[in-house]
Amino acid sequence: MDIAVIRSYLPLFQEAGWLTLRLGLMGIALAIVVGLICAAVHYWRIPVLNKIVTVYIEISRNTPLLIQLFFIYYGLPKLGIRTNPAACGVAGLAFLGGSYMSEAFRSGLESVATIQRESAMSLGMTNGQTFRYVILPQAMSVSVPPFVANVIFLLKETSVFSAVSLMDLMFTAKDLIGLYYNTTESLFLLVLCYLVILLPVSLLGSLLERRLRYAGFGV
Amino acid sequence: MPDLGFEVLLKGKNFARLMGGVWVALRISLISVVISIPLGILLGIVMTWKNPISRVLTRIYLEIIRIMPQLVLLFLVFFGTTRSFGWDISGELASIIVFSLWGTAEMGDLVRGALISIPIHQYESASALGLSSGQTFLYIIIPQTIRRLIPLSINLITRMIKTTSLVLMIGVVEVLKVAQQIIEANRMASPNAAFGIYLTVFILYFLACWPISLVAKALERRWQ
């Protein structure tokens, strides 16, 4: 291991790390939106959309992100739908993550017993109040662990972004290995960068889970 | 309707080659599953031991494997270990090693979760009935654990198949690589082939994973 080499590579990895983090967070934010919409469609059983969402979830959960990205980036332009790599990465992550997020939210909503809703209604709460004060807090405590797991999963999945020529951490590492053969240093920095990104999320997640466990009474 | 590359698939041996690529991907995941399920069961049992040393060691193993993206692990084994130890392994062997390590960790965690989810009174009632600890394990614990475990491990298989798509990045010629080759070879004749061929790969992956995940879902519902 050569410290001078590591020092000279550090700015490159820093830049790539920011790119990974930025696109990852954008993708996750979109995935949350998609997941919320899908979970809402399932929860209120909206007729036609319900079926579409089911199909979408099955497709998205049973195909790998790499294939989805290849299809979006190399396949769709042939139909005239052209995207730049960054948008493609974010879209792919949102497409994949949407279904995982939706499952997390749905499991939370479904875990709240019907009697909770009925009791709230009989106390004279409106639909909105019931959802806001009774359903949502209980659903959240169930949804948070899978939600955090999904965030970590999606951040890890960003590692395939290099396949659509985004200069993320994997791309930088592979490029540097190919150019200078400093394999050990490049891989060390690669692991380090991913640890810097993923460890805090993982620790924060377990803290949050412990904190929210109080909310689930009788679960 | 422009030419979207579906007829390229029917030309010559293209479709057979693509299926050959699917087989490479499936073979890697099947071998890894076969290795990681027994090892994972062992790891899961070890993780429930009260011994602090085994506890810390298994925990470290699990956390390291789980926090790194699988692609990073592939790079570490394929580029890193070959460089450090001076051996020469094929991309396929490297991916089997990585997926087995990863699968063992995931399976171990599932087994641990299933084992500790068995309430303590099951053990106590069994010993109150005069069963030895071996009998308790064989007749009381294992049947209950397996019910919880089978749907989860079937899910692990689909995750394994999906993850094998990554082996493209370390130069294994699997379905996606074959697809690229076919597209390159027919660039002049049908420039739009990328759409049809990548769509086919997409569908092939879906067809490989979907039935398995349906089985897992059905079993989960039935045994709840």
PDB file of N, CA and C in Angstrom, chain A residues 10-85:
ATOM      1  N   LEU A  10      -7.271  10.316  -3.847  1.00  0.00           N
ATOM      2  CA  LEU A  10      -8.373  10.694  -2.961  1.00  0.00           C
ATOM      3  C   LEU A  10      -9.362  11.674  -3.599  1.00  0.00           C
ATOM      4  N   PRO A  11      -8.889  12.744  -4.272  1.00  0.00           N
ATOM      5  CA  PRO A  11      -9.859  13.694  -4.860  1.00  0.00           C
ATOM      6  C   PRO A  11     -10.778  13.027  -5.875  1.00  0.00           C
ATOM      7  N   LEU A  12     -10.223  12.104  -6.667  1.00  0.00           N
ATOM      8  CA  LEU A  12     -11.040  11.413  -7.667  1.00  0.00           C
ATOM      9  C   LEU A  12     -12.158  10.630  -6.996  1.00  0.00           C
ATOM     10  N   PHE A  13     -11.776   9.913  -5.919  1.00  0.00           N
ATOM     11  CA  PHE A  13     -12.770   9.099  -5.233  1.00  0.00           C
ATOM     12  C   PHE A  13     -13.794   9.967  -4.517  1.00  0.00           C
ATOM     13  N   GLN A  14     -13.298  11.116  -4.016  1.00  0.00           N
ATOM     14  CA  GLN A  14     -14.215  12.024  -3.331  1.00  0.00           C
ATOM     15  C   GLN A  14     -15.304  12.493  -4.288  1.00  0.00           C
ATOM     16  N   GLU A  15     -14.865  12.887  -5.477  1.00  0.00           N
ATOM     17  CA  GLU A  15     -15.817  13.358  -6.472  1.00  0.00           C
ATOM     18  C   GLU A  15     -16.813  12.258  -6.845  1.00  0.00           C
ATOM     19  N   ALA A  16     -16.261  11.053  -7.073  1.00  0.00           N
ATOM     20  CA  ALA A  16     -17.115   9.924  -7.441  1.00  0.00           C
ATOM     21  C   ALA A  16     -18.079   9.591  -6.311  1.00  0.00           C
ATOM     22  N   GLY A  17     -17.583   9.695  -5.074  1.00  0.00           N
ATOM     23  CA  GLY A  17     -18.438   9.416  -3.922  1.00  0.00           C
ATOM     24  C   GLY A  17     -19.606  10.382  -3.860  1.00  0.00           C
ATOM     25  N   TRP A  18     -19.328  11.660  -4.122  1.00  0.00           N
ATOM     26  CA  TRP A  18     -20.417  12.644  -4.118  1.00  0.00           C
ATOM     27  C   TRP A  18     -21.442  12.317  -5.185  1.00  0.00           C
ATOM     28  N   LEU A  19     -20.939  11.927  -6.366  1.00  0.00           N
ATOM     29  CA  LEU A  19     -21.860  11.587  -7.453  1.00  0.00           C
ATOM     30  C   LEU A  19     -22.750  10.411  -7.044  1.00  0.00           C
ATOM     31  N   THR A  20     -22.106   9.358  -6.502  1.00  0.00           N
ATOM     32  CA  THR A  20     -22.859   8.191  -6.052  1.00  0.00           C
ATOM     33  C   THR A  20     -23.924   8.602  -5.049  1.00  0.00           C
ATOM     34  N   LEU A  21     -23.506   9.417  -4.071  1.00  0.00           N
ATOM     35  CA  LEU A  21     -24.415   9.811  -2.998  1.00  0.00           C
ATOM     36  C   LEU A  21     -25.558  10.666  -3.536  1.00  0.00           C
ATOM     37  N   ARG A  22     -25.203  11.610  -4.425  1.00  0.00           N
ATOM     38  CA  ARG A  22     -26.215  12.529  -4.933  1.00  0.00           C
ATOM     39  C   ARG A  22     -27.261  11.775  -5.749  1.00  0.00           C
ATOM     40  N   LEU A  23     -26.782  10.958  -6.693  1.00  0.00           N
ATOM     41  CA  LEU A  23     -27.735  10.214  -7.526  1.00  0.00           C
ATOM     42  C   LEU A  23     -28.509   9.215  -6.685  1.00  0.00           C
ATOM     43  N   GLY A  24     -27.813   8.595  -5.729  1.00  0.00           N
ATOM     44  CA  GLY A  24     -28.480   7.628  -4.865  1.00  0.00           C
ATOM     45  C   GLY A  24     -29.613   8.284  -4.094  1.00  0.00           C
ATOM     46  N   LEU A  25     -29.333   9.446  -3.504  1.00  0.00           N
ATOM     47  CA  LEU A  25     -30.363  10.116  -2.706  1.00  0.00           C
ATOM     48  C   LEU A  25     -31.524  10.575  -3.579  1.00  0.00           C
ATOM     49  N   MET A  26     -31.190  11.073  -4.798  1.00  0.00           N
ATOM     50  CA  MET A  26     -32.272  11.478  -5.686  1.00  0.00           C
ATOM     51  C   MET A  26     -33.151  10.280  -6.053  1.00  0.00           C
ATOM     52  N   GLY A  27     -32.486   9.175  -6.370  1.00  0.00           N
ATOM     53  CA  GLY A  27     -33.228   7.966  -6.722  1.00  0.00           C
ATOM     54  C   GLY A  27     -34.088   7.491  -5.571  1.00  0.00           C
ATOM     55  N   ILE A  28     -33.525   7.543  -4.352  1.00  0.00           N
ATOM     56  CA  ILE A  28     -34.275   7.072  -3.192  1.00  0.00           C
ATOM     57  C   ILE A  28     -35.475   7.976  -2.932  1.00  0.00           C
ATOM     58  N   ALA A  29     -35.265   9.304  -3.080  1.00  0.00           N
ATOM     59  CA  ALA A  29     -36.378  10.232  -2.862  1.00  0.00           C
ATOM     60  C   ALA A  29     -37.517   9.925  -3.840  1.00  0.00           C
ATOM     61  N   LEU A  30     -37.147   9.707  -5.109  1.00  0.00           N
ATOM     62  CA  LEU A  30     -38.173   9.363  -6.102  1.00  0.00           C
ATOM     63  C   LEU A  30     -38.828   8.028  -5.775  1.00  0.00           C
ATOM     64  N   ALA A  31     -37.990   7.084  -5.335  1.00  0.00           N
ATOM     65  CA  ALA A  31     -38.516   5.760  -4.997  1.00  0.00           C
ATOM     66  C   ALA A  31     -39.535   5.874  -3.866  1.00  0.00           C
ATOM     67  N   ILE A  32     -39.270   6.765  -2.906  1.00  0.00           N
ATOM     68  CA  ILE A  32     -40.214   6.945  -1.798  1.00  0.00           C
ATOM     69  C   ILE A  32     -41.545   7.474  -2.329  1.00  0.00           C
ATOM     70  N   VAL A  33     -41.448   8.445  -3.261  1.00  0.00           N
ATOM     71  CA  VAL A  33     -42.680   9.005  -3.840  1.00  0.00           C
ATOM     72  C   VAL A  33     -43.471   7.901  -4.551  1.00  0.00           C
ATOM     73  N   VAL A  34     -42.753   7.149  -5.416  1.00  0.00           N
ATOM     74  CA  VAL A  34     -43.417   6.064  -6.150  1.00  0.00           C
ATOM     75  C   VAL A  34     -44.007   5.057  -5.166  1.00  0.00           C
ATOM     76  N   GLY A  35     -43.231   4.723  -4.130  1.00  0.00           N
ATOM     77  CA  GLY A  35     -43.684   3.746  -3.144  1.00  0.00           C
ATOM     78  C   GLY A  35     -44.926   4.218  -2.418  1.00  0.00           C
ATOM     79  N   LEU A  36     -44.947   5.512  -2.046  1.00  0.00           N
ATOM     80  CA  LEU A  36     -46.117   6.049  -1.339  1.00  0.00           C
ATOM     81  C   LEU A  36     -47.354   5.968  -2.218  1.00  0.00           C
ATOM     82  N   ILE A  37     -47.164   6.344  -3.502  1.00  0.00           N
ATOM     83  CA  ILE A  37     -48.313   6.310  -4.418  1.00  0.00           C
ATOM     84  C   ILE A  37     -48.840   4.880  -4.550  1.00  0.00           C
ATOM     85  N   CYS A  38     -47.898   3.937  -4.759  1.00  0.00           N
ATOM     86  CA  CYS A  38     -48.319   2.540  -4.933  1.00  0.00           C
ATOM     87  C   CYS A  38     -48.994   2.011  -3.684  1.00  0.00           C
ATOM     88  N   ALA A  39     -48.422   2.332  -2.510  1.00  0.00           N
ATOM     89  CA  ALA A  39     -49.011   1.840  -1.266  1.00  0.00           C
ATOM     90  C   ALA A  39     -50.401   2.420  -1.078  1.00  0.00           C
ATOM     91  N   ALA A  40     -50.571   3.717  -1.437  1.00  0.00           N
ATOM     92  CA  ALA A  40     -51.883   4.346  -1.293  1.00  0.00           C
ATOM     93  C   ALA A  40     -52.893   3.683  -2.227  1.00  0.00           C
ATOM     94  N   VAL A  41     -52.459   3.421  -3.464  1.00  0.00           N
ATOM     95  CA  VAL A  41     -53.354   2.770  -4.427  1.00  0.00           C
ATOM     96  C   VAL A  41     -53.802   1.408  -3.902  1.00  0.00           C
ATOM     97  N   HIS A  42     -52.853   0.668  -3.317  1.00  0.00           N
ATOM     98  CA  HIS A  42     -53.203  -0.646  -2.765  1.00  0.00           C
ATOM     99  C   HIS A  42     -54.113  -0.516  -1.546  1.00  0.00           C
ATOM    100  N   TYR A  43     -53.808   0.465  -0.695  1.00  0.00           N
ATOM    101  CA  TYR A  43     -54.514   0.584   0.577  1.00  0.00           C
ATOM    102  C   TYR A  43     -55.978   0.927   0.354  1.00  0.00           C
ATOM    103  N   TRP A  44     -56.239   1.881  -0.560  1.00  0.00           N
ATOM    104  CA  TRP A  44     -57.621   2.278  -0.811  1.00  0.00           C
ATOM    105  C   TRP A  44     -58.248   1.483  -1.948  1.00  0.00           C
ATOM    106  N   ARG A  45     -57.521   0.469  -2.453  1.00  0.00           N
ATOM    107  CA  ARG A  45     -58.028  -0.431  -3.509  1.00  0.00           C
ATOM    108  C   ARG A  45     -58.656   0.328  -4.667  1.00  0.00           C
ATOM    109  N   ILE A  46     -57.921   1.268  -5.236  1.00  0.00           N
ATOM    110  CA  ILE A  46     -58.410   2.020  -6.391  1.00  0.00           C
ATOM    111  C   ILE A  46     -58.477   1.072  -7.586  1.00  0.00           C
ATOM    112  N   PRO A  47     -59.667   0.922  -8.197  1.00  0.00           N
ATOM    113  CA  PRO A  47     -59.917  -0.182  -9.138  1.00  0.00           C
ATOM    114  C   PRO A  47     -58.824  -0.520 -10.153  1.00  0.00           C
ATOM    115  N   VAL A  48     -58.671   0.253 -11.210  1.00  0.00           N
ATOM    116  CA  VAL A  48     -57.785  -0.174 -12.301  1.00  0.00           C
ATOM    117  C   VAL A  48     -56.317  -0.036 -11.902  1.00  0.00           C
ATOM    118  N   LEU A  49     -56.015   1.081 -11.243  1.00  0.00           N
ATOM    119  CA  LEU A  49     -54.633   1.345 -10.850  1.00  0.00           C
ATOM    120  C   LEU A  49     -54.066   0.217 -10.001  1.00  0.00           C
ATOM    121  N   ASN A  50     -54.929  -0.372  -9.169  1.00  0.00           N
ATOM    122  CA  ASN A  50     -54.525  -1.464  -8.308  1.00  0.00           C
ATOM    123  C   ASN A  50     -53.826  -2.574  -9.083  1.00  0.00           C
ATOM    124  N   LYS A  51     -54.461  -2.974 -10.200  1.00  0.00           N
ATOM    125  CA  LYS A  51     -53.903  -4.045 -11.034  1.00  0.00           C
ATOM    126  C   LYS A  51     -52.558  -3.621 -11.628  1.00  0.00           C
ATOM    127  N   ILE A  52     -52.531  -2.367 -12.138  1.00  0.00           N
ATOM    128  CA  ILE A  52     -51.302  -1.871 -12.774  1.00  0.00           C
ATOM    129  C   ILE A  52     -50.161  -1.888 -11.771  1.00  0.00           C
ATOM    130  N   VAL A  53     -50.459  -1.432 -10.551  1.00  0.00           N
ATOM    131  CA  VAL A  53     -49.424  -1.375  -9.530  1.00  0.00           C
ATOM    132  C   VAL A  53     -48.915  -2.780  -9.201  1.00  0.00           C
ATOM    133  N   THR A  54     -49.833  -3.748  -9.130  1.00  0.00           N
ATOM    134  CA  THR A  54     -49.407  -5.121  -8.850  1.00  0.00           C
ATOM    135  C   THR A  54     -48.443  -5.615  -9.926  1.00  0.00           C
ATOM    136  N   VAL A  55     -48.800  -5.374 -11.188  1.00  0.00           N
ATOM    137  CA  VAL A  55     -47.935  -5.807 -12.294  1.00  0.00           C
ATOM    138  C   VAL A  55     -46.569  -5.126 -12.186  1.00  0.00           C
ATOM    139  N   TYR A  56     -46.602  -3.799 -11.946  1.00  0.00           N
ATOM    140  CA  TYR A  56     -45.352  -3.046 -11.827  1.00  0.00           C
ATOM    141  C   TYR A  56     -44.469  -3.627 -10.728  1.00  0.00           C
ATOM    142  N   ILE A  57     -45.083  -3.929  -9.571  1.00  0.00           N
ATOM    143  CA  ILE A  57     -44.282  -4.425  -8.442  1.00  0.00           C
ATOM    144  C   ILE A  57     -43.655  -5.768  -8.794  1.00  0.00           C
ATOM    145  N   GLU A  58     -44.430  -6.649  -9.427  1.00  0.00           N
ATOM    146  CA  GLU A  58     -43.876  -7.958  -9.787  1.00  0.00           C
ATOM    147  C   GLU A  58     -42.708  -7.805 -10.765  1.00  0.00           C
ATOM    148  N   ILE A  59     -42.887  -6.942 -11.759  1.00  0.00           N
ATOM    149  CA  ILE A  59     -41.819  -6.767 -12.753  1.00  0.00           C
ATOM    150  C   ILE A  59     -40.581  -6.180 -12.103  1.00  0.00           C
ATOM    151  N   SER A  60     -40.790  -5.141 -11.313  1.00  0.00           N
ATOM    152  CA  SER A  60     -39.635  -4.441 -10.769  1.00  0.00           C
ATOM    153  C   SER A  60     -38.895  -5.280  -9.736  1.00  0.00           C
ATOM    154  N   ARG A  61     -39.615  -6.102  -8.976  1.00  0.00           N
ATOM    155  CA  ARG A  61     -38.956  -6.899  -7.943  1.00  0.00           C
ATOM    156  C   ARG A  61     -38.256  -8.117  -8.509  1.00  0.00           C
ATOM    157  N   ASN A  62     -38.666  -8.567  -9.693  1.00  0.00           N
ATOM    158  CA  ASN A  62     -38.108  -9.811 -10.211  1.00  0.00           C
ATOM    159  C   ASN A  62     -37.097  -9.610 -11.326  1.00  0.00           C
ATOM    160  N   THR A  63     -36.605  -8.381 -11.485  1.00  0.00           N
ATOM    161  CA  THR A  63     -35.534  -8.164 -12.455  1.00  0.00           C
ATOM    162  C   THR A  63     -34.428  -7.357 -11.784  1.00  0.00           C
ATOM    163  N   PRO A  64     -33.177  -7.610 -12.164  1.00  0.00           N
ATOM    164  CA  PRO A  64     -32.077  -6.877 -11.538  1.00  0.00           C
ATOM    165  C   PRO A  64     -31.945  -5.457 -12.078  1.00  0.00           C
ATOM    166  N   LEU A  65     -31.416  -4.580 -11.235  1.00  0.00           N
ATOM    167  CA  LEU A  65     -31.258  -3.173 -11.623  1.00  0.00           C
ATOM    168  C   LEU A  65     -30.383  -3.033 -12.854  1.00  0.00           C
ATOM    169  N   LEU A  66     -29.340  -3.869 -12.942  1.00  0.00           N
ATOM    170  CA  LEU A  66     -28.416  -3.754 -14.073  1.00  0.00           C
ATOM    171  C   LEU A  66     -29.159  -3.925 -15.396  1.00  0.00           C
ATOM    172  N   ILE A  67     -30.062  -4.918 -15.440  1.00  0.00           N
ATOM    173  CA  ILE A  67     -30.812  -5.170 -16.669  1.00  0.00           C
ATOM    174  C   ILE A  67     -31.775  -4.015 -16.930  1.00  0.00           C
ATOM    175  N   GLN A  68     -32.393  -3.501 -15.873  1.00  0.00           N
ATOM    176  CA  GLN A  68     -33.302  -2.368 -16.041  1.00  0.00           C
ATOM    177  C   GLN A  68     -32.551  -1.173 -16.621  1.00  0.00           C
ATOM    178  N   LEU A  69     -31.358  -0.923 -16.084  1.00  0.00           N
ATOM    179  CA  LEU A  69     -30.570   0.206 -16.575  1.00  0.00           C
ATOM    180  C   LEU A  69     -30.176   0.009 -18.033  1.00  0.00           C
ATOM    181  N   PHE A  70     -29.745  -1.202 -18.372  1.00  0.00           N
ATOM    182  CA  PHE A  70     -29.362  -1.486 -19.760  1.00  0.00           C
ATOM    183  C   PHE A  70     -30.527  -1.223 -20.688  1.00  0.00           C
ATOM    184  N   PHE A  71     -31.705  -1.664 -20.265  1.00  0.00           N
ATOM    185  CA  PHE A  71     -32.877  -1.483 -21.102  1.00  0.00           C
ATOM    186  C   PHE A  71     -33.199   0.003 -21.253  1.00  0.00           C
ATOM    187  N   ILE A  72     -33.159   0.735 -20.131  1.00  0.00           N
ATOM    188  CA  ILE A  72     -33.484   2.166 -20.200  1.00  0.00           C
ATOM    189  C   ILE A  72     -32.444   2.920 -21.020  1.00  0.00           C
ATOM    190  N   TYR A  73     -31.171   2.583 -20.798  1.00  0.00           N
ATOM    191  CA  TYR A  73     -30.104   3.393 -21.383  1.00  0.00           C
ATOM    192  C   TYR A  73     -29.791   3.025 -22.830  1.00  0.00           C
ATOM    193  N   TYR A  74     -29.799   1.705 -23.134  1.00  0.00           N
ATOM    194  CA  TYR A  74     -29.449   1.302 -24.503  1.00  0.00           C
ATOM    195  C   TYR A  74     -30.663   0.910 -25.332  1.00  0.00           C
ATOM    196  N   GLY A  75     -31.709   0.435 -24.673  1.00  0.00           N
ATOM    197  CA  GLY A  75     -32.872  -0.043 -25.416  1.00  0.00           C
ATOM    198  C   GLY A  75     -33.837   1.058 -25.791  1.00  0.00           C
ATOM    199  N   LEU A  76     -34.227   1.861 -24.800  1.00  0.00           N
ATOM    200  CA  LEU A  76     -35.266   2.864 -25.050  1.00  0.00           C
ATOM    201  C   LEU A  76     -34.894   3.923 -26.100  1.00  0.00           C
ATOM    202  N   PRO A  77     -33.618   4.350 -26.214  1.00  0.00           N
ATOM    203  CA  PRO A  77     -33.297   5.356 -27.252  1.00  0.00           C
ATOM    204  C   PRO A  77     -33.700   4.907 -28.646  1.00  0.00           C
ATOM    205  N   LYS A  78     -33.748   3.582 -28.866  1.00  0.00           N
ATOM    206  CA  LYS A  78     -34.139   3.084 -30.185  1.00  0.00           C
ATOM    207  C   LYS A  78     -35.587   3.400 -30.473  1.00  0.00           C
ATOM    208  N   LEU A  79     -36.372   3.675 -29.438  1.00  0.00           N
ATOM    209  CA  LEU A  79     -37.754   4.098 -29.630  1.00  0.00           C
ATOM    210  C   LEU A  79     -37.851   5.608 -29.636  1.00  0.00           C
ATOM    211  N   GLY A  80     -36.690   6.269 -29.526  1.00  0.00           N
ATOM    212  CA  GLY A  80     -36.696   7.723 -29.543  1.00  0.00           C
ATOM    213  C   GLY A  80     -36.750   8.352 -28.155  1.00  0.00           C
ATOM    214  N   ILE A  81     -36.701   7.508 -27.102  1.00  0.00           N
ATOM    215  CA  ILE A  81     -36.690   8.058 -25.749  1.00  0.00           C
ATOM    216  C   ILE A  81     -35.233   8.142 -25.293  1.00  0.00           C
ATOM    217  N   ARG A  82     -34.666   9.335 -25.375  1.00  0.00           N
ATOM    218  CA  ARG A  82     -33.248   9.480 -25.105  1.00  0.00           C
ATOM    219  C   ARG A  82     -33.041  10.063 -23.711  1.00  0.00           C
ATOM    220  N   THR A  83     -32.118   9.497 -22.968  1.00  0.00           N
ATOM    221  CA  THR A  83     -31.854  10.033 -21.627  1.00  0.00           C
ATOM    222  C   THR A  83     -30.359  10.204 -21.451  1.00  0.00           C
ATOM    223  N   ASN A  84     -29.960  11.083 -20.526  1.00  0.00           N
ATOM    224  CA  ASN A  84     -28.544  11.147 -20.192  1.00  0.00           C
ATOM    225  C   ASN A  84     -28.282  10.153 -19.072  1.00  0.00           C
ATOM    226  N   PRO A  85     -27.014   9.748 -18.890  1.00  0.00           N
ATOM    227  CA  PRO A  85     -26.718   8.697 -17.926  1.00  0.00           C
ATOM    228  C   PRO A  85     -27.266   8.980 -16.526  1.00  0.00           C
TER     229      PRO A  85
END
